[in-house]
Structures are given as structure tokens and as C-alpha cells.
Short mmCIF file of C-alpha atoms in Angstrom, two decimals:
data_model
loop_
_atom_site.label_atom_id
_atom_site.label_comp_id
_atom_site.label_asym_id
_atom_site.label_seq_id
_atom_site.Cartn_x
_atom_site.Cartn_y
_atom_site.Cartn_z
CA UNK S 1 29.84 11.75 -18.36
CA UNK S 2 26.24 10.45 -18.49
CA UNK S 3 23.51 12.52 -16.96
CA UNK S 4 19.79 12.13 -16.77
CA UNK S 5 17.40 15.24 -16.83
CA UNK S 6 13.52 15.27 -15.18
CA UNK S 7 10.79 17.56 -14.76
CA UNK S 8 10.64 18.68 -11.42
CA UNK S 9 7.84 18.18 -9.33
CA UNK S 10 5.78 17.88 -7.22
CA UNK S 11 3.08 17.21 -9.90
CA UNK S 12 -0.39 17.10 -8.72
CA UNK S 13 -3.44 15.24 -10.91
CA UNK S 14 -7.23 14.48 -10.27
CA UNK S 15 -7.76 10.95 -11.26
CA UNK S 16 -8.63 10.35 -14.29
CA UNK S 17 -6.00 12.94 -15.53
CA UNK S 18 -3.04 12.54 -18.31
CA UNK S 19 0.22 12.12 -16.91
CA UNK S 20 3.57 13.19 -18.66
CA UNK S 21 7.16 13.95 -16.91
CA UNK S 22 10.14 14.67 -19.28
CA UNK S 23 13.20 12.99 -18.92
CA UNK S 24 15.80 13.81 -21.64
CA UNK S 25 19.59 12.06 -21.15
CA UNK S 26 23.39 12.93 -22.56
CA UNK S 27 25.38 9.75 -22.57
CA UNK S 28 28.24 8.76 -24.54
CA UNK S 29 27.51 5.31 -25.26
CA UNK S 30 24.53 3.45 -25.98
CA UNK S 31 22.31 2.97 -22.96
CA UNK S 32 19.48 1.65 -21.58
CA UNK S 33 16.53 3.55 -20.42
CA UNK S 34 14.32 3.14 -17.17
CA UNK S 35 11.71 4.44 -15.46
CA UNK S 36 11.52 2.94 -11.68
CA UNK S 37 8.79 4.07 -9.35
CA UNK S 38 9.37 4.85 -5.45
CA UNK S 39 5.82 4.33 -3.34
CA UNK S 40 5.91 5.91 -0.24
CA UNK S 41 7.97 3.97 2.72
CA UNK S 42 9.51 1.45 0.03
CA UNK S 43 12.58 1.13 -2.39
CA UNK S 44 12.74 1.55 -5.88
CA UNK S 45 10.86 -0.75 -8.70
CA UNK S 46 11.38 -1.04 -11.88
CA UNK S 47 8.08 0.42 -13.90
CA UNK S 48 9.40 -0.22 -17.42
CA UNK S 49 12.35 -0.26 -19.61
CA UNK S 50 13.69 0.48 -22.92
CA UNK S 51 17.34 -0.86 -24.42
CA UNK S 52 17.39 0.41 -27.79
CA UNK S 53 15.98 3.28 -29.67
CA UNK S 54 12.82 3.46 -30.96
CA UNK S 55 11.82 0.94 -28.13
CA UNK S 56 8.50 1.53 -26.51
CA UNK S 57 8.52 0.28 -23.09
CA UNK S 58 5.07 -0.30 -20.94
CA UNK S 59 3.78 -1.92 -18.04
CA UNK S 60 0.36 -0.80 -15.49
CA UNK S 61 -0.94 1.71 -18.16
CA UNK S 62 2.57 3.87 -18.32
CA UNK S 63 4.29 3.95 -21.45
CA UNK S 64 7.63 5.72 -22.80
CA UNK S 65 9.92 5.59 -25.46
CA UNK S 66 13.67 5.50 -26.09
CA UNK S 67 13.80 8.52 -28.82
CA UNK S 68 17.75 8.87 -30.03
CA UNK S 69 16.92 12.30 -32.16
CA UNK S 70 15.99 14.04 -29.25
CA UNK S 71 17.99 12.04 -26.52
CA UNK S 72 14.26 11.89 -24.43
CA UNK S 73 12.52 9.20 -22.04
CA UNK S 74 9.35 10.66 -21.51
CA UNK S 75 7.07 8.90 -19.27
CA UNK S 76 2.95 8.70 -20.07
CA UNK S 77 -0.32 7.76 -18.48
CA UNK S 78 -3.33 8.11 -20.25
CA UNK S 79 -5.74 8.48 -16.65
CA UNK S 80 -3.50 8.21 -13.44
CA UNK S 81 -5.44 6.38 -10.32
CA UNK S 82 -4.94 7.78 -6.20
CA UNK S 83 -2.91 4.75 -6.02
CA UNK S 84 -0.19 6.12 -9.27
CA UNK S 85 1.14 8.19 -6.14
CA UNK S 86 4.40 8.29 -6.03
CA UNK S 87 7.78 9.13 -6.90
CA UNK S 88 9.15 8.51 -10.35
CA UNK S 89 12.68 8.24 -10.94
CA UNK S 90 14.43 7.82 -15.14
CA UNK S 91 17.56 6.24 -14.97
CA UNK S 92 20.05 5.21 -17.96
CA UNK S 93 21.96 2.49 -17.46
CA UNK S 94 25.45 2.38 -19.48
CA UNK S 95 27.13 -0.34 -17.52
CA UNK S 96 26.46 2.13 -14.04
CA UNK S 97 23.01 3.19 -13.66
CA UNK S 98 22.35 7.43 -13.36
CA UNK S 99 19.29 8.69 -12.05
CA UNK S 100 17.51 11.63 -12.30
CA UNK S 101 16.15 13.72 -9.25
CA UNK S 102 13.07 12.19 -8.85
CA UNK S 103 9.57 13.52 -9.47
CA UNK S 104 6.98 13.03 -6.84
CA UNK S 105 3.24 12.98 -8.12
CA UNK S 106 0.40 12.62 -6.33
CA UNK S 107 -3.29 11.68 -7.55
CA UNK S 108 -6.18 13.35 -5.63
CA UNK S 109 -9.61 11.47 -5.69
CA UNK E 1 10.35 -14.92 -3.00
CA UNK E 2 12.71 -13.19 -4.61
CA UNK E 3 14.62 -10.27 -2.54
CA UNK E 4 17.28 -7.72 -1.07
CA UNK E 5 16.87 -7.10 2.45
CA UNK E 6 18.88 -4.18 4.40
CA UNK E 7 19.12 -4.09 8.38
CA UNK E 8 18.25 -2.01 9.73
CA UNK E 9 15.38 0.22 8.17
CA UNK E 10 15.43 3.26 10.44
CA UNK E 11 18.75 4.02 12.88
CA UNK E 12 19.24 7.11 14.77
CA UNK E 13 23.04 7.48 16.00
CA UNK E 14 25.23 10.03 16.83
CA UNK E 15 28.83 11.59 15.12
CA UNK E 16 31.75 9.03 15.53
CA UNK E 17 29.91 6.04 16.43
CA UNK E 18 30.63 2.98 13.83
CA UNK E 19 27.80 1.37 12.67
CA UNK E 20 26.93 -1.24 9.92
CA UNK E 21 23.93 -1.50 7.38
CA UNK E 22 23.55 -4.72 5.94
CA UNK E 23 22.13 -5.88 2.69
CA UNK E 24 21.63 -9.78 1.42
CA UNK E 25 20.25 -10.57 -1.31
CA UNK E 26 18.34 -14.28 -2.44
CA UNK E 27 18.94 -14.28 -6.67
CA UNK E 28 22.26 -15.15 -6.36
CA UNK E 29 22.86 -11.74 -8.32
CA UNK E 30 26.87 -11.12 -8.85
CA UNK E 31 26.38 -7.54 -8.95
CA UNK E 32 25.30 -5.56 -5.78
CA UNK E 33 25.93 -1.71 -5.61
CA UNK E 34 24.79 1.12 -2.46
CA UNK E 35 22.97 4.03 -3.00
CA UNK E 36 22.03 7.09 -1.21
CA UNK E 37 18.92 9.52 -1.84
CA UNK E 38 18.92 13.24 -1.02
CA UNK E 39 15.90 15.28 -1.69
CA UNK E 40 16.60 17.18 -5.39
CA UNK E 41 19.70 15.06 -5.93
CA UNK E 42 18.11 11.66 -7.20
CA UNK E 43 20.20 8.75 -6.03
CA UNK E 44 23.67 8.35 -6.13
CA UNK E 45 26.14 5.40 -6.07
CA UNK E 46 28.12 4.58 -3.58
CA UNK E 47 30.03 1.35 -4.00
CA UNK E 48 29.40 -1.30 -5.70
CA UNK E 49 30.84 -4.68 -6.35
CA UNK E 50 31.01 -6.97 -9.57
CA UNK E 51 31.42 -10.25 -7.34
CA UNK E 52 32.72 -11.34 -4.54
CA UNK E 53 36.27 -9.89 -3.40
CA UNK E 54 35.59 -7.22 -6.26
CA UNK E 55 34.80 -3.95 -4.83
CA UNK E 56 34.99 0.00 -6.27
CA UNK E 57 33.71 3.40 -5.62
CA UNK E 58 31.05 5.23 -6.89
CA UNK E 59 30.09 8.61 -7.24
CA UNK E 60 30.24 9.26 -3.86
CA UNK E 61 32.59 7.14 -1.81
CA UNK E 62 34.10 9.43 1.05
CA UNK E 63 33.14 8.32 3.92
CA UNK E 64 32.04 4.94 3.44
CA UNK E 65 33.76 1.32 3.58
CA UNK E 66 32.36 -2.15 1.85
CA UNK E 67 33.17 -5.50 1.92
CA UNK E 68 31.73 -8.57 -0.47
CA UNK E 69 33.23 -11.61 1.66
CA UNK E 70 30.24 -13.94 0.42
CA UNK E 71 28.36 -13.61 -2.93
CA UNK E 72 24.91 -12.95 -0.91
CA UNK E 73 26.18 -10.02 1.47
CA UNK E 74 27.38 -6.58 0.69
CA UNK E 75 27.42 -5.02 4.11
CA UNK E 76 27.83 -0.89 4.18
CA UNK E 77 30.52 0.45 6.82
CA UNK E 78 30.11 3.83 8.33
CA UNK E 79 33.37 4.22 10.26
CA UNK E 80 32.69 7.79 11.86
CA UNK E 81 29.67 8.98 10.80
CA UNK E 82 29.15 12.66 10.16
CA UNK E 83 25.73 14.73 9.95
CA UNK E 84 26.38 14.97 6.04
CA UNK E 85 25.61 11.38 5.99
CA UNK E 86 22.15 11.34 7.04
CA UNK E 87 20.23 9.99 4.33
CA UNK E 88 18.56 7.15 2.42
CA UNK E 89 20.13 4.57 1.28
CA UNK E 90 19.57 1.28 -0.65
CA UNK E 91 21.13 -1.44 -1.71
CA UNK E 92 20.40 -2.90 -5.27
CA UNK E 93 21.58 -6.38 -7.00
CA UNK E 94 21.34 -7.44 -10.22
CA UNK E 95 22.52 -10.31 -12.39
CA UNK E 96 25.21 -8.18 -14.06
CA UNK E 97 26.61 -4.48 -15.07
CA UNK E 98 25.03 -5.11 -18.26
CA UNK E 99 23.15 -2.20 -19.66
CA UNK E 100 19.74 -3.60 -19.94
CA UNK E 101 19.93 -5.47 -16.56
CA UNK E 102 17.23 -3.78 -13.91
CA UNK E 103 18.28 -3.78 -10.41
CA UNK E 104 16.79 -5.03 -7.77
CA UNK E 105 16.42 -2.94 -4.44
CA UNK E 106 16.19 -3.12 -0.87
CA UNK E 107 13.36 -0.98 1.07
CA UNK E 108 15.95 1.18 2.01
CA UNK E 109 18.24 2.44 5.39
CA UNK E 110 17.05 5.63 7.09
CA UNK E 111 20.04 7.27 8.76
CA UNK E 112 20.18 10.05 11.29
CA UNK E 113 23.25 11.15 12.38
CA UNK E 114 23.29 13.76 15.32
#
């Protein structure tokens, strides 16, 4: 079956920092890739998306792309801000969406 | 402004007692599905439904009951709840299964069960 795979957290930055968390997948079909982001005391939005490979998704400074070879997601910031807090789920969505576990990240002043 | 809304946010109850989350959503979305989140275990589905009368399990459906009467409502049944089924839970609608279709989600249920 399809499975997503994250780095675990927590992470912890000073702003201004680079942000990376892995996220490699195993799926059988051809899915698409997500990234949604969990602020504290709300649900889930999506941060960006990918639906084929070689796609390069982005949106607020955060980038990833949809690499096949290597079946990865990763997610990127080049300088995270307090307010990046939060927790950062991949996903794949092959007709049923799987998330990972979730890696919470917080941004100290 | 464009939404899913689940009722109620926080509920503290106790084992056996039936109780109902709802969840409507405003986009006239088709598909609505129910998640829960567990610390280290990501979220995981529930139910979900493709449209209305159309309903199926997830990956973790014990325990649980849905209905999809209306298009706009996919209401979450706890029939006897157990401790194992404190949690967090969302509901999510999108405008189909289709694989590069985001979902939308509510601000999510907190459940305590004693």
C-alpha cells in the first residue's frame, strides 16, 4: 500500500535559519504530492502541491519537489520567520490521501 | 467565505455515552472524508464518502458510524465511545477523489473520553 515517510521532529530554528524536513513516499501508482501545514489550535492547510514528477511546488517562501528517482518530497525554506511555527504534515494523494506523522517546528526570535 | 465547519470543537464525555460531531461544508464539494490525529501517527482516515448516500471505511473504521443524507453534511457517529477514541479529528471536503484535488479541512473535534 502507499505510505509516506518524514523526519521526525520537533525541529527547532532561529529566524533567519534554513529549513529542510525529508519526506520520501512508496506508492504504487502515480500520485500527487502535498505538503499541508497545521498552526497551532487550527486544521490542516494546504502549503503547496506537486502532481507530477519533476514538479516544483511553492507558495510563502517554501518550496519542494516531486523527485520520481528517489521517491522524495522534501520540503525547503530558505530563512523561516517566528510565525513558520508549526506543524508540517506530506501527504500523497493516489485517489485516498496518506499522511505522514507530522513534524512540528518551531522558530525562536 | 469558503468553509468546513465541525461542532463541536472541544467535548469532554464519558465511556458509552452516544454523541455526534458534525461537519458541513459551503463548496458544494462531493467528496467529504473524517480523520483522526494521534501524536506520532499522522492522520488517519476514517470514513469517507464520494456523494451523497455513498459511504465507506477508511483506515480506521471500528468504532465509528457516518451518514451523507444531504450533499453539505457528513455527520460522525460515536455510538459507545471508548477511551481509545480520544483524539483529534477533522473533517475534510474536496471537489473529488482525484489525485491532485487538495482537501479542505475543518478546525478540528477535540474528544475526551473518560
Amino acid at each position: 500500500g502507499n505510505s509516506v515517510t518524514q523526519m521526525e521532529g520537533p525541529v527547532t530554528l532561529s529566524e533567519e535559519a534554513f529549513l529542510t524536513i525529508n519526506c520520501t513516499y512508496t506508492a504504487t501508482g502515480y500520485p500527487s504530492l502535498f505538503w499541508y501545514v497545521q498552526y497551532p489550535g487550527e486544521g490542516l492547510q494546504l502549503l503547496l502541491k506537486a502532481t507530477k514528477a519533476d514538479d516544483k511546488g511553492s507558495n510563502k517562501g517554501f518550496e519542494a519537489t516531486y523527485r520520481k528517482e528517489t521517491t522524495s518530497f522534501h520540503l525547503e525554506k530558505g530563512s523561516v520567520q517566528v510565525s513558520d511555527s508549526a506543524v508540517y504534515f506530506c501527504a500523497l494523494n493516489d485517489y485516498k490521501l496518506s499522511f505522514g506523522a507530522g513534524t512540528t517546528v518551531t522558530v525562536r526570535a | 467565505e469558503a468553509q468546513v465547519t465541525q461542532n463541536p470543537r472541544y467535548l469532554i464525555t464519558v465511556t458509552g455515552k452516544k454523541l455526534t460531531v458534525t461537519c458541513s461544508q459551503n463548496m458544494n464539494h462531493e467528496y467529504m472524508s473524517w480523520y483522526r490525529q494521534d501524536p506520532g501517527l499522522g492522520l488517519r482516515q476514517i470514513y469517507y464518502s464520494m456523494n451523497v448516500e455513498v459511504t465507506d471505511k477508511g483506515d480506521v473504521p471500528e468504532g465509528y458510524k457516518v451518514s451523507r443524507k444531504e450533499k453539505r453534511n457528513f455527520p460522525l457517529i460515536l455510538e459507545s465511545p471508548s477511551p481509545n477514541q480520544t483524539s483529534l479529528y477533522f473533517c475534510a471536503s474536496s471537489s473529488g477523489p482525484n489525485s491532485n484535488q487538495p482537501q479542505h479541512f475543518g478546525d478540528g473535534t477535540r474528544l475526551s473520553i473518560l
